[in-house]
Amino acid sequence: IKMKSKINLYEIIQKHFSTLKSVNGNFIKKDKKIFFKYPIFIGLILLILIKSPNEKLINIFTLSLSVFIGLFLNLLVLIISFAENKLKIIDNKNRTELLKQTFYNITYTIVISLIGLGLLFVANISIFPNKWYVNLSFLDNEYFCLPKVYANRIFELFFYFAFYIVFTHIITTLLMIIKRIYKLFNVEIDNINSAEK
């Protein structure tokens, strides 16, 4: 196996998105809104309200993503352990599918959380010389004069916008995972209670 294939995460992302599609292979409209359109909309609002987060907010975001990664890894172990014990529990096709999809969702969210941390890191790097700016003087008129827009500022805001989208996407995916785990274990608890009776 080549090293490239060992770190290729395409399959994880593909499997996750397959859980958001209907039988005909298209994204479910409601899921498309929740997991794609809403994060972009909320990301735009956060960009307008917060712009570049201060040091405290950056620490909160970093800590949150670190906690999420630890949480998802623990959930992954829990799901794997649960899958190993399925032979002892009454099972059906729907719950097996739910277990598989939850596994895909959790592994994907670990990956996307790492991407979020990467975006947060890149957003705090100045890659252009401080004197570089975008000349918008052609838009000036007698009523207003646009200030200089520095290249590093554009770069920074672009990556913070991407981060806000990813962070919101992580939250919505986490809520879906919580709901699926609840459904999964709620049925098992009912089965255990029925068996005891």
mmCIF file with all atom_site columns, C-alpha atoms in Angstrom:
data_model
loop_
_atom_site.group_PDB
_atom_site.id
_atom_site.type_symbol
_atom_site.label_atom_id
_atom_site.label_alt_id
_atom_site.label_comp_id
_atom_site.label_asym_id
_atom_site.label_entity_id
_atom_site.label_seq_id
_atom_site.pdbx_PDB_ins_code
_atom_site.Cartn_x
_atom_site.Cartn_y
_atom_site.Cartn_z
_atom_site.occupancy
_atom_site.B_iso_or_equiv
_atom_site.pdbx_formal_charge
_atom_site.auth_seq_id
_atom_site.auth_comp_id
_atom_site.auth_asym_id
_atom_site.auth_atom_id
_atom_site.pdbx_PDB_model_num
ATOM 1   C CA . ILE A 1 1   ? 0.000   0.000   0.000  1.00 0.00 ? 1   ILE A CA 1
ATOM 2   C CA . LYS A 1 2   ? 1.419   3.366   -0.995 1.00 0.00 ? 2   LYS A CA 1
ATOM 3   C CA . MET A 1 3   ? 1.856   6.033   1.671  1.00 0.00 ? 3   MET A CA 1
ATOM 4   C CA . LYS A 1 4   ? -0.512  8.329   -0.219 1.00 0.00 ? 4   LYS A CA 1
ATOM 5   C CA . SER A 1 5   ? -3.368  5.822   0.093  1.00 0.00 ? 5   SER A CA 1
ATOM 6   C CA . LYS A 1 6   ? -2.742  5.466   3.839  1.00 0.00 ? 6   LYS A CA 1
ATOM 7   C CA . ILE A 1 7   ? -3.477  9.149   4.439  1.00 0.00 ? 7   ILE A CA 1
ATOM 8   C CA . ASN A 1 8   ? -6.093  9.543   1.699  1.00 0.00 ? 8   ASN A CA 1
ATOM 9   C CA . LEU A 1 9   ? -9.279  10.629  3.481  1.00 0.00 ? 9   LEU A CA 1
ATOM 10  C CA . TYR A 1 10  ? -11.512 10.757  0.400  1.00 0.00 ? 10  TYR A CA 1
ATOM 11  C CA . GLU A 1 11  ? -13.304 7.509   1.290  1.00 0.00 ? 11  GLU A CA 1
ATOM 12  C CA . ILE A 1 12  ? -14.182 8.782   4.781  1.00 0.00 ? 12  ILE A CA 1
ATOM 13  C CA . ILE A 1 13  ? -15.677 11.985  3.345  1.00 0.00 ? 13  ILE A CA 1
ATOM 14  C CA . GLN A 1 14  ? -17.494 10.058  0.605  1.00 0.00 ? 14  GLN A CA 1
ATOM 15  C CA . LYS A 1 15  ? -19.001 7.567   3.094  1.00 0.00 ? 15  LYS A CA 1
ATOM 16  C CA . HIS A 1 16  ? -20.181 10.393  5.352  1.00 0.00 ? 16  HIS A CA 1
ATOM 17  C CA . PHE A 1 17  ? -21.925 12.247  2.519  1.00 0.00 ? 17  PHE A CA 1
ATOM 18  C CA . SER A 1 18  ? -23.561 8.994   1.410  1.00 0.00 ? 18  SER A CA 1
ATOM 19  C CA . THR A 1 19  ? -25.443 9.018   4.750  1.00 0.00 ? 19  THR A CA 1
ATOM 20  C CA . LEU A 1 20  ? -27.033 12.342  3.744  1.00 0.00 ? 20  LEU A CA 1
ATOM 21  C CA . LYS A 1 21  ? -28.330 11.024  0.421  1.00 0.00 ? 21  LYS A CA 1
ATOM 22  C CA . SER A 1 22  ? -31.609 9.379   -0.453 1.00 0.00 ? 22  SER A CA 1
ATOM 23  C CA . VAL A 1 23  ? -31.972 6.017   -2.217 1.00 0.00 ? 23  VAL A CA 1
ATOM 24  C CA . ASN A 1 24  ? -31.698 7.678   -5.654 1.00 0.00 ? 24  ASN A CA 1
ATOM 25  C CA . GLY A 1 25  ? -28.269 9.108   -4.740 1.00 0.00 ? 25  GLY A CA 1
ATOM 26  C CA . ASN A 1 26  ? -29.308 12.758  -4.379 1.00 0.00 ? 26  ASN A CA 1
ATOM 27  C CA . PHE A 1 27  ? -28.897 14.861  -1.252 1.00 0.00 ? 27  PHE A CA 1
ATOM 28  C CA . ILE A 1 28  ? -32.054 15.135  0.825  1.00 0.00 ? 28  ILE A CA 1
ATOM 29  C CA . LYS A 1 29  ? -33.267 18.755  0.522  1.00 0.00 ? 29  LYS A CA 1
ATOM 30  C CA . LYS A 1 30  ? -33.666 19.246  4.275  1.00 0.00 ? 30  LYS A CA 1
ATOM 31  C CA . ASP A 1 31  ? -30.181 17.851  4.986  1.00 0.00 ? 31  ASP A CA 1
ATOM 32  C CA . LYS A 1 32  ? -28.716 19.995  2.199  1.00 0.00 ? 32  LYS A CA 1
ATOM 33  C CA . LYS A 1 33  ? -30.041 23.085  3.970  1.00 0.00 ? 33  LYS A CA 1
ATOM 34  C CA . ILE A 1 34  ? -28.927 22.023  7.465  1.00 0.00 ? 34  ILE A CA 1
ATOM 35  C CA . PHE A 1 35  ? -25.428 20.800  6.603  1.00 0.00 ? 35  PHE A CA 1
ATOM 36  C CA . PHE A 1 36  ? -24.471 23.086  3.688  1.00 0.00 ? 36  PHE A CA 1
ATOM 37  C CA . LYS A 1 37  ? -26.616 26.203  3.278  1.00 0.00 ? 37  LYS A CA 1
ATOM 38  C CA . TYR A 1 38  ? -27.089 27.063  6.969  1.00 0.00 ? 38  TYR A CA 1
ATOM 39  C CA . PRO A 1 39  ? -23.342 26.836  7.811  1.00 0.00 ? 39  PRO A CA 1
ATOM 40  C CA . ILE A 1 40  ? -22.548 29.222  4.931  1.00 0.00 ? 40  ILE A CA 1
ATOM 41  C CA . PHE A 1 41  ? -25.284 31.629  6.057  1.00 0.00 ? 41  PHE A CA 1
ATOM 42  C CA . ILE A 1 42  ? -24.215 31.473  9.727  1.00 0.00 ? 42  ILE A CA 1
ATOM 43  C CA . GLY A 1 43  ? -20.556 31.771  8.679  1.00 0.00 ? 43  GLY A CA 1
ATOM 44  C CA . LEU A 1 44  ? -21.391 34.982  6.817  1.00 0.00 ? 44  LEU A CA 1
ATOM 45  C CA . ILE A 1 45  ? -23.225 36.379  9.864  1.00 0.00 ? 45  ILE A CA 1
ATOM 46  C CA . LEU A 1 46  ? -20.280 35.515  12.139 1.00 0.00 ? 46  LEU A CA 1
ATOM 47  C CA . LEU A 1 47  ? -17.880 37.145  9.679  1.00 0.00 ? 47  LEU A CA 1
ATOM 48  C CA . ILE A 1 48  ? -19.954 40.348  9.729  1.00 0.00 ? 48  ILE A CA 1
ATOM 49  C CA . LEU A 1 49  ? -20.409 40.366  13.521 1.00 0.00 ? 49  LEU A CA 1
ATOM 50  C CA . ILE A 1 50  ? -17.020 39.068  14.690 1.00 0.00 ? 50  ILE A CA 1
ATOM 51  C CA . LYS A 1 51  ? -14.750 39.538  11.671 1.00 0.00 ? 51  LYS A CA 1
ATOM 52  C CA . SER A 1 52  ? -11.428 38.374  13.126 1.00 0.00 ? 52  SER A CA 1
ATOM 53  C CA . PRO A 1 53  ? -11.912 36.777  16.566 1.00 0.00 ? 53  PRO A CA 1
ATOM 54  C CA . ASN A 1 54  ? -9.837  38.118  19.452 1.00 0.00 ? 54  ASN A CA 1
ATOM 55  C CA . GLU A 1 55  ? -7.360  35.979  21.372 1.00 0.00 ? 55  GLU A CA 1
ATOM 56  C CA . LYS A 1 56  ? -9.983  34.771  23.857 1.00 0.00 ? 56  LYS A CA 1
ATOM 57  C CA . LEU A 1 57  ? -12.319 33.609  21.087 1.00 0.00 ? 57  LEU A CA 1
ATOM 58  C CA . ILE A 1 58  ? -9.470  31.881  19.252 1.00 0.00 ? 58  ILE A CA 1
ATOM 59  C CA . ASN A 1 59  ? -8.618  30.014  22.469 1.00 0.00 ? 59  ASN A CA 1
ATOM 60  C CA . ILE A 1 60  ? -12.285 29.029  22.889 1.00 0.00 ? 60  ILE A CA 1
ATOM 61  C CA . PHE A 1 61  ? -12.493 27.767  19.290 1.00 0.00 ? 61  PHE A CA 1
ATOM 62  C CA . THR A 1 62  ? -9.219  25.854  19.614 1.00 0.00 ? 62  THR A CA 1
ATOM 63  C CA . LEU A 1 63  ? -10.241 24.305  22.931 1.00 0.00 ? 63  LEU A CA 1
ATOM 64  C CA . SER A 1 64  ? -13.688 23.394  21.563 1.00 0.00 ? 64  SER A CA 1
ATOM 65  C CA . LEU A 1 65  ? -12.242 21.628  18.530 1.00 0.00 ? 65  LEU A CA 1
ATOM 66  C CA . SER A 1 66  ? -9.693  19.802  20.694 1.00 0.00 ? 66  SER A CA 1
ATOM 67  C CA . VAL A 1 67  ? -12.495 18.640  23.008 1.00 0.00 ? 67  VAL A CA 1
ATOM 68  C CA . PHE A 1 68  ? -14.587 17.617  19.989 1.00 0.00 ? 68  PHE A CA 1
ATOM 69  C CA . ILE A 1 69  ? -11.735 15.496  18.597 1.00 0.00 ? 69  ILE A CA 1
ATOM 70  C CA . GLY A 1 70  ? -11.323 13.734  21.970 1.00 0.00 ? 70  GLY A CA 1
ATOM 71  C CA . LEU A 1 71  ? -15.090 13.251  22.244 1.00 0.00 ? 71  LEU A CA 1
ATOM 72  C CA . PHE A 1 72  ? -15.381 11.824  18.737 1.00 0.00 ? 72  PHE A CA 1
ATOM 73  C CA . LEU A 1 73  ? -12.490 9.417   19.320 1.00 0.00 ? 73  LEU A CA 1
ATOM 74  C CA . ASN A 1 74  ? -14.214 8.151   22.476 1.00 0.00 ? 74  ASN A CA 1
ATOM 75  C CA . LEU A 1 75  ? -17.510 7.826   20.585 1.00 0.00 ? 75  LEU A CA 1
ATOM 76  C CA . LEU A 1 76  ? -15.674 5.908   17.878 1.00 0.00 ? 76  LEU A CA 1
ATOM 77  C CA . VAL A 1 77  ? -14.342 3.418   20.459 1.00 0.00 ? 77  VAL A CA 1
ATOM 78  C CA . LEU A 1 78  ? -17.855 3.158   21.924 1.00 0.00 ? 78  LEU A CA 1
ATOM 79  C CA . ILE A 1 79  ? -19.410 2.426   18.524 1.00 0.00 ? 79  ILE A CA 1
ATOM 80  C CA . ILE A 1 80  ? -16.730 -0.179  17.695 1.00 0.00 ? 80  ILE A CA 1
ATOM 81  C CA . SER A 1 81  ? -17.240 -1.856  21.087 1.00 0.00 ? 81  SER A CA 1
ATOM 82  C CA . PHE A 1 82  ? -20.980 -1.824  20.516 1.00 0.00 ? 82  PHE A CA 1
ATOM 83  C CA . ALA A 1 83  ? -20.522 -3.387  17.065 1.00 0.00 ? 83  ALA A CA 1
ATOM 84  C CA . GLU A 1 84  ? -18.389 -6.186  18.534 1.00 0.00 ? 84  GLU A CA 1
ATOM 85  C CA . ASN A 1 85  ? -21.175 -7.071  21.003 1.00 0.00 ? 85  ASN A CA 1
ATOM 86  C CA . LYS A 1 86  ? -23.949 -7.094  18.386 1.00 0.00 ? 86  LYS A CA 1
ATOM 87  C CA . LEU A 1 87  ? -23.873 -10.889 18.231 1.00 0.00 ? 87  LEU A CA 1
ATOM 88  C CA . LYS A 1 88  ? -25.300 -11.000 21.749 1.00 0.00 ? 88  LYS A CA 1
ATOM 89  C CA . ILE A 1 89  ? -28.141 -8.597  20.999 1.00 0.00 ? 89  ILE A CA 1
ATOM 90  C CA . ILE A 1 90  ? -31.272 -8.974  18.876 1.00 0.00 ? 90  ILE A CA 1
ATOM 91  C CA . ASP A 1 91  ? -30.529 -7.077  15.684 1.00 0.00 ? 91  ASP A CA 1
ATOM 92  C CA . ASN A 1 92  ? -32.261 -5.934  12.519 1.00 0.00 ? 92  ASN A CA 1
ATOM 93  C CA . LYS A 1 93  ? -31.232 -4.432  9.202  1.00 0.00 ? 93  LYS A CA 1
ATOM 94  C CA . ASN A 1 94  ? -32.207 -0.845  10.066 1.00 0.00 ? 94  ASN A CA 1
ATOM 95  C CA . ARG A 1 95  ? -30.158 -0.710  13.259 1.00 0.00 ? 95  ARG A CA 1
ATOM 96  C CA . THR A 1 96  ? -27.138 -2.267  11.549 1.00 0.00 ? 96  THR A CA 1
ATOM 97  C CA . GLU A 1 97  ? -27.353 0.461   8.892  1.00 0.00 ? 97  GLU A CA 1
ATOM 98  C CA . LEU A 1 98  ? -27.711 3.130   11.583 1.00 0.00 ? 98  LEU A CA 1
ATOM 99  C CA . LEU A 1 99  ? -24.621 1.768   13.356 1.00 0.00 ? 99  LEU A CA 1
ATOM 100 C CA . LYS A 1 100 ? -22.632 1.870   10.097 1.00 0.00 ? 100 LYS A CA 1
ATOM 101 C CA . GLN A 1 101 ? -23.753 5.413   9.254  1.00 0.00 ? 101 GLN A CA 1
ATOM 102 C CA . THR A 1 102 ? -22.945 6.663   12.766 1.00 0.00 ? 102 THR A CA 1
ATOM 103 C CA . PHE A 1 103 ? -19.442 5.204   12.393 1.00 0.00 ? 103 PHE A CA 1
ATOM 104 C CA . TYR A 1 104 ? -19.011 7.082   9.090  1.00 0.00 ? 104 TYR A CA 1
ATOM 105 C CA . ASN A 1 105 ? -20.300 10.335  10.638 1.00 0.00 ? 105 ASN A CA 1
ATOM 106 C CA . ILE A 1 106 ? -17.954 10.160  13.629 1.00 0.00 ? 106 ILE A CA 1
ATOM 107 C CA . THR A 1 107 ? -14.819 9.425   11.582 1.00 0.00 ? 107 THR A CA 1
ATOM 108 C CA . TYR A 1 108 ? -15.731 12.260  9.195  1.00 0.00 ? 108 TYR A CA 1
ATOM 109 C CA . THR A 1 109 ? -16.232 14.706  12.069 1.00 0.00 ? 109 THR A CA 1
ATOM 110 C CA . ILE A 1 110 ? -12.765 13.902  13.441 1.00 0.00 ? 110 ILE A CA 1
ATOM 111 C CA . VAL A 1 111 ? -11.332 14.751  10.011 1.00 0.00 ? 111 VAL A CA 1
ATOM 112 C CA . ILE A 1 112 ? -13.361 17.969  9.620  1.00 0.00 ? 112 ILE A CA 1
ATOM 113 C CA . SER A 1 113 ? -12.388 19.063  13.157 1.00 0.00 ? 113 SER A CA 1
ATOM 114 C CA . LEU A 1 114 ? -8.719  18.709  12.224 1.00 0.00 ? 114 LEU A CA 1
ATOM 115 C CA . ILE A 1 115 ? -9.409  20.755  9.083  1.00 0.00 ? 115 ILE A CA 1
ATOM 116 C CA . GLY A 1 116 ? -11.065 23.411  11.305 1.00 0.00 ? 116 GLY A CA 1
ATOM 117 C CA . LEU A 1 117 ? -7.949  23.588  13.469 1.00 0.00 ? 117 LEU A CA 1
ATOM 118 C CA . GLY A 1 118 ? -5.858  23.915  10.298 1.00 0.00 ? 118 GLY A CA 1
ATOM 119 C CA . LEU A 1 119 ? -8.001  26.812  9.032  1.00 0.00 ? 119 LEU A CA 1
ATOM 120 C CA . LEU A 1 120 ? -7.714  28.549  12.408 1.00 0.00 ? 120 LEU A CA 1
ATOM 121 C CA . PHE A 1 121 ? -3.943  28.163  12.288 1.00 0.00 ? 121 PHE A CA 1
ATOM 122 C CA . VAL A 1 122 ? -3.616  29.419  8.684  1.00 0.00 ? 122 VAL A CA 1
ATOM 123 C CA . ALA A 1 123 ? -5.889  32.420  9.398  1.00 0.00 ? 123 ALA A CA 1
ATOM 124 C CA . ASN A 1 124 ? -3.356  33.648  11.960 1.00 0.00 ? 124 ASN A CA 1
ATOM 125 C CA . ILE A 1 125 ? -0.421  33.592  9.558  1.00 0.00 ? 125 ILE A CA 1
ATOM 126 C CA . SER A 1 126 ? 0.647   36.666  7.581  1.00 0.00 ? 126 SER A CA 1
ATOM 127 C CA . ILE A 1 127 ? 1.944   35.360  4.254  1.00 0.00 ? 127 ILE A CA 1
ATOM 128 C CA . PHE A 1 128 ? 2.118   38.642  2.345  1.00 0.00 ? 128 PHE A CA 1
ATOM 129 C CA . PRO A 1 129 ? 4.377   41.640  3.007  1.00 0.00 ? 129 PRO A CA 1
ATOM 130 C CA . ASN A 1 130 ? 2.634   44.124  5.328  1.00 0.00 ? 130 ASN A CA 1
ATOM 131 C CA . LYS A 1 131 ? 2.767   46.876  2.671  1.00 0.00 ? 131 LYS A CA 1
ATOM 132 C CA . TRP A 1 132 ? 0.767   44.910  0.090  1.00 0.00 ? 132 TRP A CA 1
ATOM 133 C CA . TYR A 1 133 ? -2.787  46.140  -0.390 1.00 0.00 ? 133 TYR A CA 1
ATOM 134 C CA . VAL A 1 134 ? -5.611  46.011  -2.921 1.00 0.00 ? 134 VAL A CA 1
ATOM 135 C CA . ASN A 1 135 ? -6.151  49.285  -4.750 1.00 0.00 ? 135 ASN A CA 1
ATOM 136 C CA . LEU A 1 136 ? -9.886  50.119  -4.777 1.00 0.00 ? 136 LEU A CA 1
ATOM 137 C CA . SER A 1 137 ? -9.461  53.781  -5.662 1.00 0.00 ? 137 SER A CA 1
ATOM 138 C CA . PHE A 1 138 ? -11.445 53.280  -8.885 1.00 0.00 ? 138 PHE A CA 1
ATOM 139 C CA . LEU A 1 139 ? -14.538 52.875  -6.668 1.00 0.00 ? 139 LEU A CA 1
ATOM 140 C CA . ASP A 1 140 ? -13.997 56.181  -4.872 1.00 0.00 ? 140 ASP A CA 1
ATOM 141 C CA . ASN A 1 141 ? -16.321 59.079  -5.564 1.00 0.00 ? 141 ASN A CA 1
ATOM 142 C CA . GLU A 1 142 ? -17.231 62.455  -4.093 1.00 0.00 ? 142 GLU A CA 1
ATOM 143 C CA . TYR A 1 143 ? -19.358 60.883  -1.340 1.00 0.00 ? 143 TYR A CA 1
ATOM 144 C CA . PHE A 1 144 ? -17.017 58.301  0.116  1.00 0.00 ? 144 PHE A CA 1
ATOM 145 C CA . CYS A 1 145 ? -13.436 57.154  -0.064 1.00 0.00 ? 145 CYS A CA 1
ATOM 146 C CA . LEU A 1 146 ? -12.594 53.489  0.478  1.00 0.00 ? 146 LEU A CA 1
ATOM 147 C CA . PRO A 1 147 ? -9.713  52.704  2.822  1.00 0.00 ? 147 PRO A CA 1
ATOM 148 C CA . LYS A 1 148 ? -6.787  50.567  1.746  1.00 0.00 ? 148 LYS A CA 1
ATOM 149 C CA . VAL A 1 149 ? -7.549  46.843  1.980  1.00 0.00 ? 149 VAL A CA 1
ATOM 150 C CA . TYR A 1 150 ? -4.376  45.009  2.894  1.00 0.00 ? 150 TYR A CA 1
ATOM 151 C CA . ALA A 1 151 ? -3.677  41.596  1.325  1.00 0.00 ? 151 ALA A CA 1
ATOM 152 C CA . ASN A 1 152 ? -3.059  39.935  4.707  1.00 0.00 ? 152 ASN A CA 1
ATOM 153 C CA . ARG A 1 153 ? -6.418  41.221  5.950  1.00 0.00 ? 153 ARG A CA 1
ATOM 154 C CA . ILE A 1 154 ? -8.256  39.731  2.950  1.00 0.00 ? 154 ILE A CA 1
ATOM 155 C CA . PHE A 1 155 ? -6.389  36.448  3.433  1.00 0.00 ? 155 PHE A CA 1
ATOM 156 C CA . GLU A 1 156 ? -7.224  36.449  7.158  1.00 0.00 ? 156 GLU A CA 1
ATOM 157 C CA . LEU A 1 157 ? -10.939 37.184  6.684  1.00 0.00 ? 157 LEU A CA 1
ATOM 158 C CA . PHE A 1 158 ? -11.254 34.582  3.932  1.00 0.00 ? 158 PHE A CA 1
ATOM 159 C CA . PHE A 1 159 ? -9.884  31.820  6.158  1.00 0.00 ? 159 PHE A CA 1
ATOM 160 C CA . TYR A 1 160 ? -11.924 32.947  9.155  1.00 0.00 ? 160 TYR A CA 1
ATOM 161 C CA . PHE A 1 161 ? -15.028 32.810  6.965  1.00 0.00 ? 161 PHE A CA 1
ATOM 162 C CA . ALA A 1 162 ? -14.084 29.261  5.929  1.00 0.00 ? 162 ALA A CA 1
ATOM 163 C CA . PHE A 1 163 ? -13.474 28.408  9.601  1.00 0.00 ? 163 PHE A CA 1
ATOM 164 C CA . TYR A 1 164 ? -16.879 29.744  10.694 1.00 0.00 ? 164 TYR A CA 1
ATOM 165 C CA . ILE A 1 165 ? -18.547 27.586  8.024  1.00 0.00 ? 165 ILE A CA 1
ATOM 166 C CA . VAL A 1 166 ? -16.602 24.478  9.075  1.00 0.00 ? 166 VAL A CA 1
ATOM 167 C CA . PHE A 1 167 ? -17.229 25.105  12.790 1.00 0.00 ? 167 PHE A CA 1
ATOM 168 C CA . THR A 1 168 ? -20.990 25.459  12.215 1.00 0.00 ? 168 THR A CA 1
ATOM 169 C CA . HIS A 1 169 ? -20.919 22.336  10.033 1.00 0.00 ? 169 HIS A CA 1
ATOM 170 C CA . ILE A 1 170 ? -19.196 20.442  12.862 1.00 0.00 ? 170 ILE A CA 1
ATOM 171 C CA . ILE A 1 171 ? -21.895 21.525  15.345 1.00 0.00 ? 171 ILE A CA 1
ATOM 172 C CA . THR A 1 172 ? -24.734 20.387  13.051 1.00 0.00 ? 172 THR A CA 1
ATOM 173 C CA . THR A 1 173 ? -22.980 17.059  12.379 1.00 0.00 ? 173 THR A CA 1
ATOM 174 C CA . LEU A 1 174 ? -22.413 16.577  16.117 1.00 0.00 ? 174 LEU A CA 1
ATOM 175 C CA . LEU A 1 175 ? -26.136 17.089  16.764 1.00 0.00 ? 175 LEU A CA 1
ATOM 176 C CA . MET A 1 176 ? -26.912 14.456  14.118 1.00 0.00 ? 176 MET A CA 1
ATOM 177 C CA . ILE A 1 177 ? -24.464 12.009  15.712 1.00 0.00 ? 177 ILE A CA 1
ATOM 178 C CA . ILE A 1 178 ? -25.970 12.560  19.159 1.00 0.00 ? 178 ILE A CA 1
ATOM 179 C CA . LYS A 1 179 ? -29.464 11.893  17.755 1.00 0.00 ? 179 LYS A CA 1
ATOM 180 C CA . ARG A 1 180 ? -28.302 8.710   16.014 1.00 0.00 ? 180 ARG A CA 1
ATOM 181 C CA . ILE A 1 181 ? -26.539 7.374   19.097 1.00 0.00 ? 181 ILE A CA 1
ATOM 182 C CA . TYR A 1 182 ? -29.652 8.135   21.135 1.00 0.00 ? 182 TYR A CA 1
ATOM 183 C CA . LYS A 1 183 ? -31.812 6.190   18.661 1.00 0.00 ? 183 LYS A CA 1
ATOM 184 C CA . LEU A 1 184 ? -29.327 3.326   18.566 1.00 0.00 ? 184 LEU A CA 1
ATOM 185 C CA . PHE A 1 185 ? -28.994 2.834   22.300 1.00 0.00 ? 185 PHE A CA 1
ATOM 186 C CA . ASN A 1 186 ? -32.609 3.667   23.099 1.00 0.00 ? 186 ASN A CA 1
ATOM 187 C CA . VAL A 1 187 ? -33.743 0.635   21.084 1.00 0.00 ? 187 VAL A CA 1
ATOM 188 C CA . GLU A 1 188 ? -31.152 -1.562  22.806 1.00 0.00 ? 188 GLU A CA 1
ATOM 189 C CA . ILE A 1 189 ? -32.311 -0.398  26.248 1.00 0.00 ? 189 ILE A CA 1
ATOM 190 C CA . ASP A 1 190 ? -35.907 -1.224  25.290 1.00 0.00 ? 190 ASP A CA 1
ATOM 191 C CA . ASN A 1 191 ? -34.802 -4.686  24.153 1.00 0.00 ? 191 ASN A CA 1
ATOM 192 C CA . ILE A 1 192 ? -32.960 -5.301  27.403 1.00 0.00 ? 192 ILE A CA 1
ATOM 193 C CA . ASN A 1 193 ? -35.993 -4.206  29.433 1.00 0.00 ? 193 ASN A CA 1
ATOM 194 C CA . SER A 1 194 ? -38.275 -6.433  27.345 1.00 0.00 ? 194 SER A CA 1
ATOM 195 C CA . ALA A 1 195 ? -35.956 -9.415  27.818 1.00 0.00 ? 195 ALA A CA 1
ATOM 196 C CA . GLU A 1 196 ? -35.909 -8.904  31.595 1.00 0.00 ? 196 GLU A CA 1
ATOM 197 C CA . LYS A 1 197 ? -39.719 -8.800  31.717 1.00 0.00 ? 197 LYS A CA 1
#
